[in-house]
Coordinates of N, CA and C in Angstrom, one line a residue:
Chain G
A14 N -41.2 34.7 6.3 CA -40.0 35.0 5.6 C -40.0 34.4 4.2
Q15 N -39.3 35.1 3.3 CA -39.3 34.5 1.9 C -38.0 33.7 1.8
K16 N -38.1 32.6 1.1 CA -37.0 31.7 0.9 C -37.1 30.9 -0.4
V17 N -35.9 30.6 -0.9 CA -35.9 29.8 -2.1 C -34.9 28.6 -1.8
T18 N -35.4 27.4 -2.1 CA -34.6 26.2 -1.8 C -34.4 25.5 -3.1
Q19 N -33.1 25.2 -3.4 CA -32.7 24.3 -4.5 C -31.9 23.2 -3.9
A20 N -32.6 22.1 -3.7 CA -32.0 21.0 -2.9 C -30.9 20.3 -3.6
Q21 N -30.9 20.4 -4.9 CA -29.9 19.7 -5.7 C -28.7 20.6 -5.8
T22 N -27.6 20.3 -5.2 CA -26.4 21.1 -5.3 C -25.7 20.9 -6.6
E23 N -25.5 19.7 -7.0 CA -24.9 19.3 -8.2 C -25.6 18.2 -8.9
I24 N -25.7 18.3 -10.2 CA -26.3 17.2 -11.0 C -25.4 16.9 -12.2
S25 N -25.2 15.6 -12.5 CA -24.4 15.3 -13.7 C -25.3 14.4 -14.5
V26 N -25.4 14.7 -15.8 CA -26.1 13.8 -16.7 C -25.3 13.6 -18.0
V27 N -25.7 12.6 -18.7 CA -25.0 12.3 -20.0 C -25.8 13.0 -21.0
E28 N -25.1 13.5 -22.0 CA -25.7 14.3 -23.1 C -26.9 13.5 -23.7
K29 N -27.9 14.3 -24.0 CA -29.2 13.8 -24.5 C -30.2 13.3 -23.5
E30 N -29.8 13.2 -22.2 CA -30.7 12.8 -21.2 C -31.5 14.0 -20.8
D31 N -32.7 13.8 -20.3 CA -33.5 14.9 -19.7 C -33.1 15.1 -18.3
V32 N -33.3 16.3 -17.8 CA -32.9 16.6 -16.4 C -33.9 17.7 -15.9
T33 N -34.3 17.5 -14.6 CA -35.2 18.5 -14.0 C -34.5 19.1 -12.8
L34 N -34.5 20.4 -12.8 CA -33.9 21.1 -11.6 C -35.1 21.6 -10.8
D35 N -35.0 21.3 -9.5 CA -36.1 21.6 -8.5 C -35.9 22.9 -7.9
C36 N -37.1 23.6 -7.7 CA -37.1 24.9 -7.0 C -38.3 24.9 -6.1
V37 N -38.1 25.1 -4.8 CA -39.2 25.2 -3.9 C -39.1 26.6 -3.2
Y38 N -40.2 27.3 -3.1 CA -40.1 28.7 -2.5 C -41.1 28.8 -1.4
E39 N -40.8 29.8 -0.6 CA -41.7 30.2 0.6 C -42.0 31.6 0.5
T40 N -43.2 32.0 0.6 CA -43.6 33.4 0.7 C -45.0 33.5 1.2
R41 N -45.3 34.6 1.9 CA -46.7 34.8 2.4 C -47.4 35.7 1.5
D42 N -46.7 36.3 0.5 CA -47.4 37.2 -0.4 C -48.2 36.4 -1.4
T43 N -49.3 37.1 -1.8 CA -50.2 36.4 -2.8 C -49.8 36.8 -4.2
T44 N -49.1 37.9 -4.3 CA -48.6 38.3 -5.6 C -47.1 38.3 -5.6
Y45 N -46.5 37.6 -6.5 CA -45.0 37.5 -6.5 C -44.6 37.0 -7.9
Y46 N -43.3 37.1 -8.1 CA -42.7 36.7 -9.4 C -41.6 35.6 -9.1
L47 N -41.5 34.7 -10.0 CA -40.5 33.7 -9.9 C -39.6 33.8 -11.2
F48 N -38.3 33.6 -11.0 CA -37.4 33.7 -12.1 C -36.5 32.5 -12.1
W49 N -35.9 32.2 -13.3 CA -34.8 31.3 -13.5 C -33.7 32.0 -14.2
Y50 N -32.5 31.9 -13.7 CA -31.3 32.5 -14.4 C -30.3 31.4 -14.6
K51 N -29.5 31.5 -15.6 CA -28.4 30.6 -15.9 C -27.1 31.3 -15.8
Q52 N -26.1 30.7 -15.1 CA -24.8 31.2 -15.0 C -23.8 30.3 -15.6
P53 N -23.4 30.5 -16.9 CA -22.4 29.7 -17.5 C -21.0 30.0 -16.9
P54 N -20.0 29.2 -17.3 CA -18.7 29.4 -16.7 C -18.1 30.8 -16.9
S55 N -18.6 31.5 -17.9 CA -18.2 32.9 -18.1 C -18.5 33.8 -16.9
G56 N -19.6 33.4 -16.2 CA -19.8 34.2 -14.9 C -21.1 35.0 -14.9
E57 N -21.5 35.6 -16.1 CA -22.6 36.5 -16.0 C -23.9 35.7 -16.0
L58 N -24.9 36.1 -15.2 CA -26.2 35.4 -15.2 C -27.0 35.9 -16.4
V59 N -27.7 34.9 -16.9 CA -28.6 35.1 -18.1 C -30.0 34.8 -17.7
F60 N -30.9 35.7 -17.9 CA -32.3 35.5 -17.6 C -32.9 34.5 -18.5
L61 N -33.7 33.5 -17.9 CA -34.4 32.5 -18.7 C -35.9 32.7 -18.8
I62 N -36.5 32.9 -17.6 CA -37.9 33.0 -17.6 C -38.4 33.8 -16.3
R63 N -39.5 34.4 -16.5 CA -40.2 35.0 -15.3 C -41.7 34.5 -15.3
R64 N -42.1 34.2 -14.2 CA -43.5 33.7 -14.0 C -44.2 34.5 -12.9
N65 N -45.4 35.0 -13.3 CA -46.3 35.7 -12.3 C -47.0 34.7 -11.5
S66 N -47.3 35.0 -10.2 CA -47.9 34.1 -9.3 C -49.4 33.8 -9.8
F67 N -49.9 34.6 -10.6 CA -51.3 34.4 -11.1 C -51.4 33.5 -12.3
D68 N -50.2 33.3 -12.9 CA -50.2 32.5 -14.1 C -49.5 31.2 -13.9
E69 N -50.4 30.1 -13.8 CA -49.8 28.8 -13.5 C -49.7 28.0 -14.7
Q70 N -49.8 28.6 -15.8 CA -49.6 27.8 -17.1 C -48.1 27.4 -17.2
N71 N -47.9 26.2 -17.6 CA -46.6 25.7 -17.8 C -46.1 26.3 -19.1
E72 N -44.8 26.4 -19.2 CA -44.2 27.1 -20.4 C -43.1 26.2 -21.0
I73 N -43.1 26.2 -22.3 CA -42.1 25.5 -23.1 C -41.4 26.4 -24.0
S74 N -40.1 26.4 -24.0 CA -39.3 27.2 -25.0 C -38.2 26.3 -25.5
G75 N -38.4 25.8 -26.7 CA -37.4 24.9 -27.2 C -37.2 23.6 -26.4
R76 N -36.0 23.4 -25.9 CA -35.7 22.2 -25.1 C -36.0 22.5 -23.6
Y77 N -36.4 23.7 -23.3 CA -36.6 24.1 -21.9 C -38.1 24.1 -21.6
S78 N -38.5 23.7 -20.4 CA -39.9 23.8 -20.0 C -39.9 24.0 -18.5
W79 N -41.0 24.7 -18.0 CA -41.1 25.0 -16.6 C -42.5 24.6 -16.1
N80 N -42.5 24.0 -14.9 CA -43.7 23.5 -14.3 C -43.9 24.3 -13.0
F81 N -44.9 25.2 -13.0 CA -45.2 26.0 -11.9 C -46.4 25.4 -11.1
Q82 N -46.3 25.1 -9.9 CA -47.4 24.5 -9.1 C -47.5 25.3 -7.8
K83 N -48.5 26.1 -7.7 CA -48.7 26.9 -6.4 C -49.0 26.0 -5.3
S84 N -49.7 24.9 -5.5 CA -50.1 24.0 -4.4 C -48.9 23.4 -3.7
T85 N -47.8 23.2 -4.4 CA -46.6 22.7 -3.7 C -45.5 23.7 -3.7
S86 N -45.8 25.0 -4.0 CA -44.8 26.0 -4.0 C -43.5 25.6 -4.7
S87 N -43.7 25.1 -5.9 CA -42.6 24.7 -6.7 C -42.6 25.3 -8.1
F88 N -41.4 25.5 -8.6 CA -41.3 26.1 -10.0 C -40.1 25.3 -10.6
N89 N -40.3 24.1 -11.1 CA -39.3 23.3 -11.6 C -38.9 23.5 -13.0
F90 N -37.7 23.2 -13.4 CA -37.2 23.5 -14.7 C -36.6 22.3 -15.3
T91 N -37.1 21.9 -16.5 CA -36.7 20.7 -17.2 C -36.0 21.0 -18.5
I92 N -34.8 20.4 -18.7 CA -34.1 20.5 -19.9 C -34.3 19.1 -20.6
T93 N -34.8 19.2 -21.8 CA -35.0 17.9 -22.6 C -33.8 17.8 -23.5
A94 N -33.3 16.5 -23.6 CA -32.2 16.2 -24.5 C -31.0 17.2 -24.3
S95 N -30.5 17.1 -23.1 CA -29.5 18.0 -22.6 C -28.3 18.0 -23.6
Q96 N -27.6 19.2 -23.6 CA -26.4 19.3 -24.4 C -25.3 19.8 -23.5
V97 N -24.1 19.7 -24.0 CA -22.9 20.1 -23.2 C -23.0 21.6 -22.9
V98 N -23.6 22.4 -23.8 CA -23.7 23.8 -23.6 C -24.7 24.2 -22.5
D99 N -25.4 23.2 -22.0 CA -26.3 23.5 -20.9 C -25.6 23.4 -19.6
S100 N -24.4 23.0 -19.6 CA -23.6 23.0 -18.3 C -23.4 24.4 -17.8
A101 N -23.9 24.5 -16.6 CA -23.9 25.9 -15.9 C -24.5 25.7 -14.5
V102 N -24.5 26.9 -13.8 CA -25.2 26.9 -12.5 C -26.5 27.6 -12.8
Y103 N -27.6 27.0 -12.3 CA -28.9 27.6 -12.5 C -29.5 28.0 -11.2
F104 N -30.0 29.3 -11.3 CA -30.6 29.9 -10.1 C -32.1 30.1 -10.2
C105 N -32.8 29.7 -9.2 CA -34.2 30.1 -9.1 C -34.3 31.3 -8.2
A106 N -35.2 32.2 -8.5 CA -35.3 33.4 -7.6 C -36.7 33.8 -7.4
L107 N -37.0 34.5 -6.4 CA -38.3 34.9 -5.9 C -38.4 36.4 -5.6
S108 N -39.4 37.0 -6.0 CA -39.6 38.4 -5.5 C -41.0 38.6 -5.0
A109 N -41.3 39.7 -4.4 CA -42.6 40.0 -3.9 C -43.1 41.3 -4.6
Y110 N -44.3 41.4 -4.9 CA -44.9 42.6 -5.6 C -46.2 42.9 -5.1
P111 N -46.6 44.0 -4.6 CA -45.6 45.1 -4.4 C -44.7 44.9 -3.3
M112 N -43.6 45.6 -3.3 CA -42.5 45.3 -2.3 C -42.9 45.7 -0.9
K113 N -42.8 44.8 0.0 CA -43.2 45.1 1.4 C -42.0 45.6 2.1
T114 N -40.8 45.3 1.6 CA -39.6 45.8 2.3 C -39.3 47.2 1.9
S115 N -38.2 47.8 2.4 CA -37.9 49.2 2.1 C -37.2 49.3 0.7
Y116 N -36.9 48.1 0.1 CA -36.3 48.2 -1.1 C -36.7 47.0 -2.0
D117 N -36.5 47.2 -3.2 CA -36.9 46.2 -4.3 C -35.9 45.0 -4.2
K118 N -36.4 43.9 -3.9 CA -35.5 42.7 -3.6 C -35.9 41.5 -4.3
V119 N -34.9 40.8 -4.8 CA -35.1 39.5 -5.4 C -34.2 38.5 -4.6
I120 N -34.8 37.4 -4.2 CA -34.2 36.4 -3.3 C -33.7 35.2 -4.2
F121 N -32.5 35.0 -4.2 CA -31.9 33.9 -5.1 C -31.8 32.6 -4.2
G122 N -32.0 31.5 -4.9 CA -31.7 30.2 -4.3 C -30.2 30.0 -4.4
P123 N -29.7 28.9 -3.7 CA -28.2 28.7 -3.7 C -27.7 28.2 -5.1
G124 N -28.6 27.8 -6.0 CA -28.1 27.4 -7.3 C -27.9 25.9 -7.4
T125 N -28.1 25.4 -8.6 CA -27.8 23.9 -8.9 C -26.8 23.9 -10.0
S126 N -25.7 23.2 -9.8 CA -24.7 23.1 -10.8 C -24.9 21.9 -11.7
L127 N -25.2 22.2 -12.9 CA -25.5 21.1 -13.9 C -24.3 20.8 -14.8
S128 N -23.8 19.6 -14.8 CA -22.8 19.2 -15.7 C -23.3 18.2 -16.7
V129 N -23.2 18.5 -18.0 CA -23.6 17.6 -19.0 C -22.4 17.0 -19.7
I130 N -22.3 15.7 -19.5 CA -21.1 14.9 -20.0 C -21.3 14.4 -21.4
P131 N -20.4 14.7 -22.3 CA -20.5 14.2 -23.7 C -20.5 12.7 -23.8
Chain E
D15 N -23.3 46.9 -29.1 CA -24.3 46.1 -28.4 C -24.5 46.6 -27.0
G16 N -25.8 46.6 -26.6 CA -26.1 47.1 -25.2 C -25.7 46.0 -24.2
G17 N -25.3 46.5 -23.1 CA -24.9 45.5 -22.0 C -24.3 46.2 -20.8
I18 N -23.8 45.3 -20.0 CA -23.1 45.8 -18.7 C -21.7 45.4 -18.8
T19 N -20.8 46.3 -18.5 CA -19.4 45.9 -18.4 C -18.9 46.1 -17.0
Q20 N -18.0 45.2 -16.6 CA -17.4 45.3 -15.2 C -15.9 45.2 -15.4
S21 N -15.2 46.0 -14.6 CA -13.8 45.9 -14.7 C -13.2 46.1 -13.3
P22 N -12.1 45.5 -13.0 CA -11.4 44.5 -13.8 C -12.1 43.2 -13.6
K23 N -11.6 42.2 -14.4 CA -12.2 40.8 -14.3 C -11.6 40.2 -13.0
Y24 N -10.4 40.4 -12.8 CA -9.7 39.8 -11.6 C -9.1 41.0 -10.8
L25 N -9.2 41.0 -9.5 CA -8.6 42.0 -8.7 C -8.0 41.4 -7.4
F26 N -6.8 41.8 -7.1 CA -6.1 41.3 -5.9 C -5.9 42.5 -5.0
R27 N -6.2 42.3 -3.7 CA -6.1 43.4 -2.8 C -5.3 42.9 -1.6
K28 N -4.5 43.8 -1.1 CA -3.8 43.5 0.2 C -4.8 43.9 1.3
E29 N -4.6 43.3 2.4 CA -5.4 43.6 3.6 C -5.2 45.1 4.0
G30 N -6.3 45.7 4.3 CA -6.2 47.1 4.7 C -6.4 48.1 3.6
Q31 N -6.5 47.6 2.3 CA -6.6 48.5 1.2 C -8.1 48.6 0.8
N32 N -8.4 49.8 0.3 CA -9.8 50.0 -0.3 C -9.6 49.7 -1.8
V33 N -10.6 49.1 -2.5 CA -10.5 48.9 -3.9 C -11.9 49.2 -4.5
T34 N -11.9 49.7 -5.7 CA -13.1 50.1 -6.4 C -13.4 49.2 -7.6
L35 N -14.6 48.7 -7.7 CA -15.0 47.8 -8.8 C -15.9 48.7 -9.7
S36 N -15.6 48.6 -11.0 CA -16.3 49.5 -11.9 C -17.5 48.7 -12.5
C37 N -18.6 49.4 -12.7 CA -19.8 48.9 -13.4 C -20.4 49.9 -14.3
E38 N -20.5 49.7 -15.6 CA -21.1 50.6 -16.5 C -22.1 49.9 -17.4
Q39 N -23.2 50.6 -17.6 CA -24.3 50.0 -18.5 C -24.7 51.0 -19.5
N40 N -25.0 50.5 -20.7 CA -25.5 51.4 -21.8 C -26.9 50.9 -22.2
L41 N -27.7 50.4 -21.3 CA -29.0 49.9 -21.5 C -30.1 51.0 -21.2
N42 N -29.6 52.1 -20.7 CA -30.5 53.2 -20.3 C -31.4 52.7 -19.2
H43 N -31.0 51.8 -18.3 CA -31.7 51.4 -17.2 C -31.6 52.3 -16.0
D44 N -32.7 52.5 -15.3 CA -32.7 53.4 -14.1 C -32.1 52.7 -12.9
A45 N -32.4 51.4 -12.8 CA -32.0 50.6 -11.6 C -30.7 49.9 -11.8
M46 N -29.9 49.9 -10.8 CA -28.6 49.1 -10.8 C -28.4 48.5 -9.5
Y47 N -27.7 47.4 -9.5 CA -27.5 46.5 -8.3 C -26.1 46.0 -8.2
W48 N -25.7 45.8 -6.9 CA -24.4 45.0 -6.7 C -24.8 43.8 -5.9
Y49 N -24.3 42.6 -6.3 CA -24.5 41.4 -5.6 C -23.1 40.8 -5.3
R50 N -23.1 40.0 -4.2 CA -21.9 39.2 -3.9 C -22.3 37.8 -4.0
Q51 N -21.4 37.0 -4.6 CA -21.6 35.5 -4.7 C -20.5 34.8 -4.1
D52 N -20.8 33.9 -3.2 CA -19.8 33.1 -2.5 C -20.1 31.6 -3.0
P53 N -19.1 30.8 -3.0 CA -19.3 29.4 -3.4 C -20.4 28.7 -2.7
G54 N -21.3 28.1 -3.5 CA -22.4 27.3 -2.9 C -23.5 28.2 -2.4
Q55 N -23.4 29.5 -2.6 CA -24.5 30.3 -2.1 C -25.1 31.1 -3.3
G56 N -26.3 31.5 -3.0 CA -27.0 32.4 -4.0 C -26.4 33.8 -3.9
L57 N -27.0 34.6 -4.7 CA -26.5 36.0 -4.8 C -27.1 36.8 -3.6
R58 N -26.3 37.6 -3.0 CA -26.7 38.4 -1.9 C -26.6 39.9 -2.3
L59 N -27.6 40.7 -2.0 CA -27.6 42.1 -2.4 C -26.8 43.0 -1.5
I60 N -25.9 43.7 -2.1 CA -25.0 44.6 -1.3 C -25.7 46.0 -1.3
Y61 N -25.8 46.6 -2.4 CA -26.4 47.9 -2.6 C -27.3 47.9 -3.9
Y62 N -28.2 48.8 -3.9 CA -29.0 49.0 -5.1 C -29.3 50.5 -5.3
S63 N -29.5 50.9 -6.5 CA -29.9 52.3 -6.8 C -31.0 52.3 -7.8
Q64 N -32.0 53.0 -7.6 CA -33.2 53.1 -8.5 C -33.2 54.3 -9.3
I65 N -32.3 55.3 -9.0 CA -32.2 56.5 -9.7 C -30.9 57.2 -9.4
V66 N -30.5 58.1 -10.3 CA -29.3 58.8 -10.1 C -29.3 59.6 -8.8
N67 N -28.1 59.6 -8.1 CA -28.0 60.3 -6.9 C -28.7 59.7 -5.7
D68 N -29.2 58.5 -5.9 CA -29.9 57.8 -4.8 C -29.5 56.4 -4.8
F69 N -29.2 55.8 -3.6 CA -29.0 54.4 -3.4 C -29.3 53.9 -2.0
Q70 N -29.6 52.6 -1.9 CA -30.0 52.1 -0.7 C -29.2 50.8 -0.3
K71 N -29.0 50.6 1.0 CA -28.3 49.4 1.4 C -29.1 48.1 1.2
G72 N -28.4 47.1 0.8 CA -29.1 45.8 0.7 C -28.8 45.0 2.0
D73 N -28.7 43.7 1.8 CA -28.6 42.8 3.0 C -27.3 42.8 3.6
I74 N -26.2 43.1 2.9 CA -24.9 42.9 3.4 C -24.0 44.1 3.0
A75 N -24.5 45.3 3.4 CA -23.8 46.6 3.0 C -22.6 46.9 3.8
E76 N -22.5 46.3 5.0 CA -21.4 46.7 5.8 C -20.0 46.5 5.2
G77 N -19.2 47.5 5.2 CA -17.8 47.4 4.6 C -17.8 47.7 3.1
Y78 N -18.9 48.2 2.6 CA -19.0 48.5 1.2 C -19.6 50.0 1.1
S79 N -19.2 50.6 0.0 CA -19.8 51.9 -0.3 C -20.0 52.0 -1.8
V80 N -21.0 52.9 -2.2 CA -21.3 53.1 -3.7 C -21.5 54.5 -3.9
S81 N -21.6 54.9 -5.2 CA -22.0 56.2 -5.6 C -22.8 56.0 -6.9
R82 N -23.7 57.0 -7.2 CA -24.5 56.9 -8.5 C -24.6 58.3 -9.0
E83 N -23.5 58.8 -9.5 CA -23.5 60.2 -10.0 C -24.0 60.3 -11.5
K84 N -23.9 59.1 -12.2 CA -24.4 59.1 -13.6 C -25.3 57.9 -13.7
K85 N -26.2 58.0 -14.6 CA -27.1 56.9 -14.9 C -26.4 55.6 -15.3
E86 N -25.3 55.8 -16.1 CA -24.6 54.7 -16.6 C -23.7 53.9 -15.7
S87 N -23.3 54.6 -14.6 CA -22.2 54.1 -13.8 C -22.6 53.9 -12.3
F88 N -22.2 52.8 -11.7 CA -22.5 52.4 -10.3 C -21.3 51.7 -9.7
P89 N -20.2 52.5 -9.4 CA -19.0 51.8 -8.8 C -19.2 51.4 -7.4
L90 N -18.6 50.3 -7.1 CA -18.6 49.7 -5.7 C -17.2 49.8 -5.1
T91 N -17.1 50.3 -3.9 CA -15.8 50.4 -3.2 C -15.9 49.3 -2.1
V92 N -14.9 48.5 -2.0 CA -14.8 47.5 -1.0 C -13.8 48.1 0.0
T93 N -14.2 48.4 1.2 CA -13.3 49.1 2.1 C -12.6 48.1 3.0
S94 N -11.7 48.6 3.8 CA -10.9 47.8 4.7 C -11.8 47.3 5.8
A95 N -12.9 47.9 6.0 CA -13.8 47.4 7.0 C -14.6 46.1 6.7
Q96 N -14.5 45.7 5.4 CA -15.1 44.5 5.0 C -14.2 43.4 5.4
K97 N -14.6 42.5 6.4 CA -13.7 41.6 6.9 C -13.4 40.4 6.1
N98 N -14.3 40.0 5.2 CA -14.1 38.9 4.3 C -14.4 39.2 2.9
P99 N -13.7 40.0 2.2 CA -14.1 40.5 0.9 C -13.8 39.6 -0.3
T100 N -13.1 38.5 -0.1 CA -12.8 37.6 -1.2 C -14.1 37.0 -1.7
A101 N -14.5 37.3 -2.9 CA -15.8 36.8 -3.4 C -15.9 37.2 -4.9
F102 N -16.9 36.8 -5.5 CA -17.3 37.1 -6.9 C -18.3 38.2 -6.8
Y103 N -18.1 39.3 -7.5 CA -19.0 40.5 -7.4 C -19.7 40.7 -8.8
L104 N -21.0 40.7 -8.7 CA -21.8 40.9 -9.9 C -22.6 42.2 -9.9
C105 N -22.6 42.9 -11.0 CA -23.3 44.1 -11.1 C -24.5 43.8 -12.0
A106 N -25.7 44.4 -11.8 CA -26.8 44.1 -12.6 C -27.6 45.4 -12.8
S107 N -28.5 45.4 -13.8 CA -29.4 46.5 -14.0 C -30.7 46.0 -14.4
S108 N -31.7 46.9 -14.3 CA -33.1 46.5 -14.8 C -33.8 47.8 -15.2
S109 N -34.8 47.6 -16.1 CA -35.5 48.8 -16.6 C -36.5 49.3 -15.5
G110 N -36.9 48.5 -14.6 CA -37.8 48.9 -13.6 C -37.5 48.1 -12.3
L111 N -38.5 47.8 -11.5 CA -38.2 47.1 -10.3 C -37.7 45.7 -10.6
A112 N -36.6 45.3 -9.9 CA -36.0 44.0 -10.2 C -36.9 42.9 -9.8
G113 N -37.8 43.2 -8.9 CA -38.8 42.2 -8.5 C -39.8 41.8 -9.6
V114 N -39.9 42.7 -10.6 CA -40.9 42.5 -11.6 C -40.2 42.3 -13.0
N115 N -39.1 43.0 -13.2 CA -38.5 42.9 -14.5 C -37.2 42.0 -14.4
E116 N -36.8 41.5 -15.5 CA -35.6 40.7 -15.6 C -34.4 41.7 -15.3
Q117 N -33.4 41.1 -14.7 CA -32.1 41.8 -14.5 C -31.1 41.4 -15.5
F118 N -30.3 42.3 -15.9 CA -29.2 42.1 -16.8 C -27.9 42.1 -16.0
F119 N -27.1 41.1 -16.2 CA -25.9 41.1 -15.4 C -24.6 41.3 -16.2
G120 N -23.6 41.8 -15.5 CA -22.3 41.9 -16.1 C -21.5 40.6 -15.9
P121 N -20.3 40.6 -16.4 CA -19.5 39.3 -16.3 C -18.8 39.1 -15.0
G122 N -18.9 40.1 -14.1 CA -18.4 39.9 -12.7 C -16.9 40.3 -12.6
T123 N -16.6 40.5 -11.3 CA -15.2 40.8 -10.9 C -14.9 39.8 -9.7
R124 N -13.8 39.1 -9.9 CA -13.4 38.2 -8.8 C -12.3 38.9 -8.0
L125 N -12.7 39.1 -6.8 CA -11.8 39.9 -5.8 C -11.1 38.8 -4.9
T126 N -9.8 38.9 -4.8 CA -9.1 38.1 -3.9 C -8.2 38.9 -3.0
V127 N -8.4 38.7 -1.7 CA -7.5 39.4 -0.7 C -6.3 38.6 -0.4
L128 N -5.2 39.2 -0.5 CA -3.9 38.4 -0.3 C -3.5 38.6 1.2

């Protein structure tokens, strides 16, 4: 079965601190995609990154960085020098490719609520 | 600007009533999706459509219905058969398979049953 675990339900940090959001996934597929989405208080999810299971290179985008480790089935997300605007719920998600089920499916984790305190 | 619009933002329903949530996109995407979000839970797929005039049930389709008569529109009806409809509903679209491509989300509709 495919599953995404985000063990941290809520995290609070003081502005300018670094914070890492954990994501652990389970899948038997050898080919899959991992995603991170951000859900600000406005409600709509915003795509942050997609990672192919064959590409284990870490990625950095400004203050954001992602650490993908297949050996531990983890795809962690780090925000450096956090800002108040980073306050949101962050979702990690997993898919399988090609789709084994009857429909195209993305499995979302329960989300981590991040509060950045000024 | 291209994007997804959902209306209304807030919706109140009396028990036993059917209500329809609107979702429109101008991104020219073939695939559209409806998700339900409950507090402390991830998104769960209700229905999806990969092409006009075709749609498939997701994980929690019972008590819901959809139509896809136009590429731009994918309305969701919450019927009286849905026992616990109070939730936040998100519509999304993607240019191809959601498992491969990023999904674009609307701002959501918060449904409350009185």
